[in-house]
PDB file of C-alpha atoms in Angstrom:
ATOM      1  CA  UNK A   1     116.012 133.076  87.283  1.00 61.00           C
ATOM      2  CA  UNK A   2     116.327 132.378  83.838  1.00 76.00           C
ATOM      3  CA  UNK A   3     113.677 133.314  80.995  1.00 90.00           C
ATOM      4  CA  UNK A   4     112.611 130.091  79.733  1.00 93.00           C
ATOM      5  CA  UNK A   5     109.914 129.183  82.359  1.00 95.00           C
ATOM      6  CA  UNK A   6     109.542 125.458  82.747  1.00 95.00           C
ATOM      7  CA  UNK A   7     106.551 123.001  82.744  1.00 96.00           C
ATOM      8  CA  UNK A   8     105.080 123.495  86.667  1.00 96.00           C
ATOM      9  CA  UNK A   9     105.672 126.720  87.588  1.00 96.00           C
ATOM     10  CA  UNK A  10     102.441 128.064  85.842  1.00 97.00           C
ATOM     11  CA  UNK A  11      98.900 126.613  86.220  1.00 97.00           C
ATOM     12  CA  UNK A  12      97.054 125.284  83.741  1.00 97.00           C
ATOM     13  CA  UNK A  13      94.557 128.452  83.568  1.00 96.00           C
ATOM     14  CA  UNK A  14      98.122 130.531  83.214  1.00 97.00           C
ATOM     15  CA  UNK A  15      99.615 128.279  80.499  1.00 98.00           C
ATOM     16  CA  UNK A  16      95.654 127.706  78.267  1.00 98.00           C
ATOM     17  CA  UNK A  17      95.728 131.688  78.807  1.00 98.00           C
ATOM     18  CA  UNK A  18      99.086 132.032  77.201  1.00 98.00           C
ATOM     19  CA  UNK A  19      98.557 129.701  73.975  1.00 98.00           C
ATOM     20  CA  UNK A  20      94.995 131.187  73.467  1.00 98.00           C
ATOM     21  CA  UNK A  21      96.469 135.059  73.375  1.00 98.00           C
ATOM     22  CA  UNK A  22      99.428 133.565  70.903  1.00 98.00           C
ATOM     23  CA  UNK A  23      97.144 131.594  68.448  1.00 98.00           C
ATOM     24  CA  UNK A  24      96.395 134.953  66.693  1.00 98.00           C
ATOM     25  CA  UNK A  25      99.889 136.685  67.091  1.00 98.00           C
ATOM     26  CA  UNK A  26     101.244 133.328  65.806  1.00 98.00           C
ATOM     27  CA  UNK A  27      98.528 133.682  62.492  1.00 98.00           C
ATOM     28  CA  UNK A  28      99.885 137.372  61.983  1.00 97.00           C
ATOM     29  CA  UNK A  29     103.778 136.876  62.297  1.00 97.00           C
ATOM     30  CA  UNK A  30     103.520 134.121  60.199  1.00 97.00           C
ATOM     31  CA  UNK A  31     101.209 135.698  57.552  1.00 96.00           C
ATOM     32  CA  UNK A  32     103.445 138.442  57.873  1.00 95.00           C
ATOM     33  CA  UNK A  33     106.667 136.644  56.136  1.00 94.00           C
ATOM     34  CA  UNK A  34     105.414 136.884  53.021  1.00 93.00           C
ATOM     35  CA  UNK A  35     106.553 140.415  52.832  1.00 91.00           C
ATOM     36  CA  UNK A  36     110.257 139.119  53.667  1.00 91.00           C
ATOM     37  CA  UNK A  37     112.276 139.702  50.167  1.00 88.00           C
ATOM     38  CA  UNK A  38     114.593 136.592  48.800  1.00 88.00           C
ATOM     39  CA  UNK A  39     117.584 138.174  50.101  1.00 84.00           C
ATOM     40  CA  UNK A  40     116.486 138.241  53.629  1.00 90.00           C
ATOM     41  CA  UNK A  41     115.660 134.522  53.764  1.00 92.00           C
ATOM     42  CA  UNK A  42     119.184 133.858  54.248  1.00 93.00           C
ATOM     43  CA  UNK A  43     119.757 136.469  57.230  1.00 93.00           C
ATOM     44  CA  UNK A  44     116.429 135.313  59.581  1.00 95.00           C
ATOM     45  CA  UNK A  45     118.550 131.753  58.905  1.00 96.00           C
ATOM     46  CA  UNK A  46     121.744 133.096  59.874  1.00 95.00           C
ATOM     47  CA  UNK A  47     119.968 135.385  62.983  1.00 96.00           C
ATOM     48  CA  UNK A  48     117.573 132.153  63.755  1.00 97.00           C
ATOM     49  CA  UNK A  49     120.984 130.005  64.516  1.00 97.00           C
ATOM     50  CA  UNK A  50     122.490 132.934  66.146  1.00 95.00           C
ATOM     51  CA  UNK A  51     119.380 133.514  68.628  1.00 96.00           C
ATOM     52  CA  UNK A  52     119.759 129.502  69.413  1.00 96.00           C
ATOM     53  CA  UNK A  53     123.361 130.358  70.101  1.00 93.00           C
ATOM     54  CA  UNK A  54     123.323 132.903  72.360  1.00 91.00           C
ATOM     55  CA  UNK A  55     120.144 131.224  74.655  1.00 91.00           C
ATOM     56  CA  UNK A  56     122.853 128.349  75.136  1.00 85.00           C
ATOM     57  CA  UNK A  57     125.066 130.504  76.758  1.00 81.00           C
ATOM     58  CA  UNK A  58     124.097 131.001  80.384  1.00 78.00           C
ATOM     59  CA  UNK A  59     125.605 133.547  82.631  1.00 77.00           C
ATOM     60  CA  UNK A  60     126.094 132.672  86.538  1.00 73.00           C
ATOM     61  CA  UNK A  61     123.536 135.427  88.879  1.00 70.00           C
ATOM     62  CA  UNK A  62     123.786 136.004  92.659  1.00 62.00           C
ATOM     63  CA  UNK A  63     121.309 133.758  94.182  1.00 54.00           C
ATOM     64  CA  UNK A  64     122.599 129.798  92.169  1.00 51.00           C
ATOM     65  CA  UNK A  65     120.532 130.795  89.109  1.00 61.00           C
ATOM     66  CA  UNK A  66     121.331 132.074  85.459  1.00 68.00           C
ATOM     67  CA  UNK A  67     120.583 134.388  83.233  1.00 81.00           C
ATOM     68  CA  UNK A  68     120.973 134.443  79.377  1.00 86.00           C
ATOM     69  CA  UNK A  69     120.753 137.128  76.345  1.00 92.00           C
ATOM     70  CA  UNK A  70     118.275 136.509  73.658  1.00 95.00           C
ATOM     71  CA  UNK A  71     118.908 138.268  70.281  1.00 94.00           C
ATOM     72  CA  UNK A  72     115.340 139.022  69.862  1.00 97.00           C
ATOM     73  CA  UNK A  73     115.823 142.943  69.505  1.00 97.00           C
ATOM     74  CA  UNK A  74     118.597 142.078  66.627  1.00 97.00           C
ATOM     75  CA  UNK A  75     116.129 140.470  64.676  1.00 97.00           C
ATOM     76  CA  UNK A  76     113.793 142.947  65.214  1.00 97.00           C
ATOM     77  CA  UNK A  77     115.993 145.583  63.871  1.00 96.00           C
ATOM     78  CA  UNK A  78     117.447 143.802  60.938  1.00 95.00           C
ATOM     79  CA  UNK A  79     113.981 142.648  59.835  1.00 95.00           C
ATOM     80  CA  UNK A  80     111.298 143.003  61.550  1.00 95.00           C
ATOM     81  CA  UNK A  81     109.698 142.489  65.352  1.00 96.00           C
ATOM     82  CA  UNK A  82     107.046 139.965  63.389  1.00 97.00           C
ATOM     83  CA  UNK A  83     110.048 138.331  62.132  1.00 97.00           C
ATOM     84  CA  UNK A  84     111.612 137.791  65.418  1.00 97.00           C
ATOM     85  CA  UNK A  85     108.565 136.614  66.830  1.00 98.00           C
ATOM     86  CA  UNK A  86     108.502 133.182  64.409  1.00 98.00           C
ATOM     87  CA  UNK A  87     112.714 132.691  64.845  1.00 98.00           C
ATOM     88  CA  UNK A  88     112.110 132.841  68.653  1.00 98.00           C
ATOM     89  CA  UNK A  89     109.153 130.635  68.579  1.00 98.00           C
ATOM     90  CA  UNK A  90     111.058 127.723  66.077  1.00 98.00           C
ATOM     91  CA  UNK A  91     113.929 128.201  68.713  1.00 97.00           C
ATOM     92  CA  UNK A  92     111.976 128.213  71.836  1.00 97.00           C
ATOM     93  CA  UNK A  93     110.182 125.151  70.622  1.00 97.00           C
ATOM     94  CA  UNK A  94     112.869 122.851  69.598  1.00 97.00           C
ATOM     95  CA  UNK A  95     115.084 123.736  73.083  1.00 95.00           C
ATOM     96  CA  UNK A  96     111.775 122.883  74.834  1.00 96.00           C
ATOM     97  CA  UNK A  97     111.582 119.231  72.945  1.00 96.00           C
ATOM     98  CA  UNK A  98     115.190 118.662  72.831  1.00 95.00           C
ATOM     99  CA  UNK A  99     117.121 120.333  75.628  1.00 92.00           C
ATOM    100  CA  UNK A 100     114.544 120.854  78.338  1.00 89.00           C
ATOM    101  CA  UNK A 101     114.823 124.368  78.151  1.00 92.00           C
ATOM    102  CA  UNK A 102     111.813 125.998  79.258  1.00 94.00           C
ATOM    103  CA  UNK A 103     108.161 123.650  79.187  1.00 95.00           C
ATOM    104  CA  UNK A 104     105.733 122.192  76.737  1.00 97.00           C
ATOM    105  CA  UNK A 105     102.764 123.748  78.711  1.00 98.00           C
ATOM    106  CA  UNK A 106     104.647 126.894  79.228  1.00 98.00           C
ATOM    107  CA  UNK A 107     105.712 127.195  75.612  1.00 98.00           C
ATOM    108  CA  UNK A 108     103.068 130.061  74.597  1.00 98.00           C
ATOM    109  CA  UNK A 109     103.903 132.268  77.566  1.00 98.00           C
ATOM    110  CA  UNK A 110     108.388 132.003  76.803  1.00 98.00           C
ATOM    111  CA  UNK A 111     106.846 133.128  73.424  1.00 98.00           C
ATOM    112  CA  UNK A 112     105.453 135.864  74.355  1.00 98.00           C
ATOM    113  CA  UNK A 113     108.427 136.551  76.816  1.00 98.00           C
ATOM    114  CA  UNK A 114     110.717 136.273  74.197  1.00 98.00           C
ATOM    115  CA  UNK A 115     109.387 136.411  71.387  1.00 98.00           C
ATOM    116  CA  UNK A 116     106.685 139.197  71.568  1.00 98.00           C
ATOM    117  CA  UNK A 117     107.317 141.449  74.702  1.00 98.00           C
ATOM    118  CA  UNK A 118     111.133 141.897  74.153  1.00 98.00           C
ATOM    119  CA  UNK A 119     111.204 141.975  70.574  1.00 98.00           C
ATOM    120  CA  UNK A 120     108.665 144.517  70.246  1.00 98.00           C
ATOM    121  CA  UNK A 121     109.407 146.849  73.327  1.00 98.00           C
ATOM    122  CA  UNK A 122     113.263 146.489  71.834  1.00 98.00           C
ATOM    123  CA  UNK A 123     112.579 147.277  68.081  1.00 97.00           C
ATOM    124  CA  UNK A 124     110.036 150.194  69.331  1.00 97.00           C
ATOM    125  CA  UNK A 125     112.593 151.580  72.068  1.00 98.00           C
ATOM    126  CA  UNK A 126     115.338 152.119  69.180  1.00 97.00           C
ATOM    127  CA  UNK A 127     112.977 153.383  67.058  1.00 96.00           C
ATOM    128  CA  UNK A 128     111.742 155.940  69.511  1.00 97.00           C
ATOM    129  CA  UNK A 129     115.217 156.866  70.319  1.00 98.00           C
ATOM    130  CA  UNK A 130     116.714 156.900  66.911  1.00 95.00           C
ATOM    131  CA  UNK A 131     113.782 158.545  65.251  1.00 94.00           C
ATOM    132  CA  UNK A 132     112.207 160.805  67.899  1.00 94.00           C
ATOM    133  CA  UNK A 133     115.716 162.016  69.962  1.00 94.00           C
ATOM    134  CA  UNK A 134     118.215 161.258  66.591  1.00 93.00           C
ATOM    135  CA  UNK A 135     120.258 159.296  68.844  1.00 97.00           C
ATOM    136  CA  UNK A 136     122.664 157.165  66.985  1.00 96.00           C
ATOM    137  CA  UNK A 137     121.578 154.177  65.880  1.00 95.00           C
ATOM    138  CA  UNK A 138     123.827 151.878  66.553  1.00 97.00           C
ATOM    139  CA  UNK A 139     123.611 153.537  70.722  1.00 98.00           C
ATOM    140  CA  UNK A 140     119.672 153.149  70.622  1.00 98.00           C
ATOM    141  CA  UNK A 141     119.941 149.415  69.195  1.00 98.00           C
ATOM    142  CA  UNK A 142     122.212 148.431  72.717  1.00 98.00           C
ATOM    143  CA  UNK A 143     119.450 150.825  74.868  1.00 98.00           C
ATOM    144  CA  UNK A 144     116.343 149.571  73.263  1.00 98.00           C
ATOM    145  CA  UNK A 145     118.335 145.704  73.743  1.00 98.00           C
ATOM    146  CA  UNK A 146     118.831 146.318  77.843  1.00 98.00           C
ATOM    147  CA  UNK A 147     115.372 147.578  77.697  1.00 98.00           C
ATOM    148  CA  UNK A 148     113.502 145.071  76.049  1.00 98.00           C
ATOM    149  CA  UNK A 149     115.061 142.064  77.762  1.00 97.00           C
ATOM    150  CA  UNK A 150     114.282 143.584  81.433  1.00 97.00           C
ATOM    151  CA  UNK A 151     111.281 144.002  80.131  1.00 98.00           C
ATOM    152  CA  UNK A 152     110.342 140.829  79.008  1.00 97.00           C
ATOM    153  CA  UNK A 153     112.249 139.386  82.528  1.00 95.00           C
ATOM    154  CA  UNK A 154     109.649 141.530  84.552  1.00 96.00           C
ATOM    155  CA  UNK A 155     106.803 140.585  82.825  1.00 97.00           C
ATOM    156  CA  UNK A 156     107.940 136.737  83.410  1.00 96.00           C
ATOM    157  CA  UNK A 157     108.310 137.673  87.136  1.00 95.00           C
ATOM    158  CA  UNK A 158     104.960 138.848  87.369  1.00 97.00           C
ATOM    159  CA  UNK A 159     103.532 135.719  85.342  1.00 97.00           C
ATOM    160  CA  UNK A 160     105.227 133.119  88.172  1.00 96.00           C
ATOM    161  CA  UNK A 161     104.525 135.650  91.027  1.00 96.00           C
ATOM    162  CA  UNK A 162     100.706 135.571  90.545  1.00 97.00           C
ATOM    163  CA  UNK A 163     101.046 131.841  90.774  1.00 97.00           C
ATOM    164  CA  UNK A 164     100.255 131.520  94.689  1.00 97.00           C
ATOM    165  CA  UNK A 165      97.219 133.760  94.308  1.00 95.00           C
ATOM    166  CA  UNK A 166      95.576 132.228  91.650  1.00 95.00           C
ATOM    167  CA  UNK A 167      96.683 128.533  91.281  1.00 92.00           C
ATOM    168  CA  UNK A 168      98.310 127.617  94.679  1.00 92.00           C
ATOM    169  CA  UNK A 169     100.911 124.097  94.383  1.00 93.00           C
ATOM    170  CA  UNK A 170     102.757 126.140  91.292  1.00 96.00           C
ATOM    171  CA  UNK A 171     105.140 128.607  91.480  1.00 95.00           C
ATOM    172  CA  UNK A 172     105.846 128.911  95.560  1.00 94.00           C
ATOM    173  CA  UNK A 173     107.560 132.733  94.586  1.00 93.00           C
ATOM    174  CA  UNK A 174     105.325 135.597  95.807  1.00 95.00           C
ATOM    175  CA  UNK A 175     105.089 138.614  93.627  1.00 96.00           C
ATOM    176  CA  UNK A 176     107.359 140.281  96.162  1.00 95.00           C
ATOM    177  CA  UNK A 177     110.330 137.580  95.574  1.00 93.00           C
ATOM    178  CA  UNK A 178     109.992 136.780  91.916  1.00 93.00           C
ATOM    179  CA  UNK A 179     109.786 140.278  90.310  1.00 94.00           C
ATOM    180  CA  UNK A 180     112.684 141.529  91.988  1.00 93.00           C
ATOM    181  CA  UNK A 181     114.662 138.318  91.442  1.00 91.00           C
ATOM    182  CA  UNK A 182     113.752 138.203  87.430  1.00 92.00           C
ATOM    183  CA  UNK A 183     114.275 141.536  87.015  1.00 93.00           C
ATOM    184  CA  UNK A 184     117.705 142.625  88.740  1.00 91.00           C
ATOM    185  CA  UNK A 185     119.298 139.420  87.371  1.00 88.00           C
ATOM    186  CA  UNK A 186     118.597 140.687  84.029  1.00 92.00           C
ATOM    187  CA  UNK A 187     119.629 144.321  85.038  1.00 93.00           C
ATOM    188  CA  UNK A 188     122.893 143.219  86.298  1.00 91.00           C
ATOM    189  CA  UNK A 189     124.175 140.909  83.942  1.00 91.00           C
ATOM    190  CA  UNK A 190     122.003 139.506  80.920  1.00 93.00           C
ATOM    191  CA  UNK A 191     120.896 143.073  79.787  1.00 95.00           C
ATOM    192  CA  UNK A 192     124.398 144.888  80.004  1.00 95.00           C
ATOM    193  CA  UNK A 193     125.398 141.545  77.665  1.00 94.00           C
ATOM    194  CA  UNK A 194     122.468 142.083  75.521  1.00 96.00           C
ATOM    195  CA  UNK A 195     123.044 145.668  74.646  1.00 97.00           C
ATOM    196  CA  UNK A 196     126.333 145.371  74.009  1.00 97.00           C
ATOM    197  CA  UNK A 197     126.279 142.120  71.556  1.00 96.00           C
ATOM    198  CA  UNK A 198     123.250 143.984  69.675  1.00 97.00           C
ATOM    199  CA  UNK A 199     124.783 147.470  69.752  1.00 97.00           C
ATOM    200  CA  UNK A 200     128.042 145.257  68.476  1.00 97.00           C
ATOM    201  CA  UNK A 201     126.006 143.312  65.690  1.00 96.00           C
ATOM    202  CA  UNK A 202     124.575 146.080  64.714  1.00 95.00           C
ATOM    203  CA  UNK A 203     127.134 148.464  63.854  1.00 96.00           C
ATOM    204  CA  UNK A 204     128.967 145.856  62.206  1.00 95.00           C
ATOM    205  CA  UNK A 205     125.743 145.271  59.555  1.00 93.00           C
ATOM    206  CA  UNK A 206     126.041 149.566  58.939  1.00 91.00           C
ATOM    207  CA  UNK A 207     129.499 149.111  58.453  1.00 92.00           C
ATOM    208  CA  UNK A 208     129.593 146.096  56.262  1.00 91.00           C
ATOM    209  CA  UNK A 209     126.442 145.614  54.814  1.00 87.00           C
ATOM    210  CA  UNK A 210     124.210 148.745  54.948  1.00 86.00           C
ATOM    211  CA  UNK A 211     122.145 147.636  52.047  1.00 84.00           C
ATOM    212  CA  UNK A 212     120.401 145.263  54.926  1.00 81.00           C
ATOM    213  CA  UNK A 213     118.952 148.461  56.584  1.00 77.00           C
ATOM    214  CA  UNK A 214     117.631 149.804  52.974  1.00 71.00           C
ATOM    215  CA  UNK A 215     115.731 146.346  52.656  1.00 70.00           C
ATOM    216  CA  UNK A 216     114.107 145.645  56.223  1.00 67.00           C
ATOM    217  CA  UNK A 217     111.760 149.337  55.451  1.00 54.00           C
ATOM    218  CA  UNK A 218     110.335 147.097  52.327  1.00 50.00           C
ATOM    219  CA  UNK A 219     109.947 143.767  54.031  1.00 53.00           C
ATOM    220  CA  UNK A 220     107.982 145.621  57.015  1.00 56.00           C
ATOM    221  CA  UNK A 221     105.588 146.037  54.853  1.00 48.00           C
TER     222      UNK A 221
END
């Protein structure tokens, strides 16, 4: 099962739940990019694009589904988790309107999939690992990568699998069927990719760039 969830598989309760808890995480990531310096502008561009990029790509699961990396953790590292949150909602919104990927009424809750859960648990697992345990950073970007994006695939299997208990004629999955199914797909194939693209990306920024990882500590804010 892939992330984005699409319009029918959550209720109307589920979905008017989902935009009311994002109104105010929406107000503070975007209130929070004024504290993004000139110089960054360009990379949440460049890391925006890439984001769209790698959601394109979709890797074949057991079971006829797909599964697909995010990039959300990247961002999160470069910049900031806040920052990640508005790229992933501007690219979550225009696949929804233009490529039918993932709904219109299910647009809050692939935010908070994607942009909020795996972002944050992501940025918060490297930081844990690479503060706390002074495991190498570029190691502890690819962990807290694999983590997040389970994490954010489990938490979507829990939002369709509550479907038949609470709004029956939605999602027909069981909690039993859809957890399981969300999360090993992501165990098996989309978060081995996603660890390794981000533990990739972001060795290459320490090698080449390193002034990047100076800057994000001031645009955090």
């Amino acid at each position: 099962m892939k992330l984005h969830i699409p319009d029918g598989y959550l209720g109307p309760y589920t979905c008017a739940f989902f935009y009311l808890i994002m109104i105010p995480i929406w107000y503070k990531a975007f209130k929070w990019l004024k504290n993004l310096k000139p110089s960054q502008v360009p990379l949440l561009g460049v890391l925006t694009a890439f984001a769209f990029l790698v959601m394109m790509y979709n890797m074949p699961v057991p079971g006829g589904t797909t599964a697909h990396i995010v990039g959300g953790t990247i961002i999160a590292i470069l910049i900031s988790p806040w920052a990640a949150t508005v790229s992933l909602s501007i690219v979550l919104l225009i696949q929804a309107l233009f490529f039918g990927d993932g709904g219109i009424t299910t647009y809050a809750a692939n935010v908070f999939n994607m942009g909020v859960v795996l972002p944050f648990v992501g940025y918060y697992t490297y930081k844990f690992l690479s503060e706390r345990f002074k495991l190498n950073e570029v190691i502890s970007a690819g962990i807290g990568a694999y983590i997040g994006i389970v994490t954010a695939a489990t938490v979507a299997g829990i939002e369709l699998g509550i479907q038949p208990y609470i709004q029956p004629g939605y999602c027909p999955y069981p909690l039993r069927v859809s957890v399981p199914a969300m999360a090993i797909a992501h165990l098996v194939t989309a978060g081995p990719a996603a660890a390794v693209v981000t533990a990739a990306v972001v060795w290459y920024v320490k090698k080449s760039r390193p002034d990047l990882f100076e800057m994000r500590t001031i645009a955090r804010g």
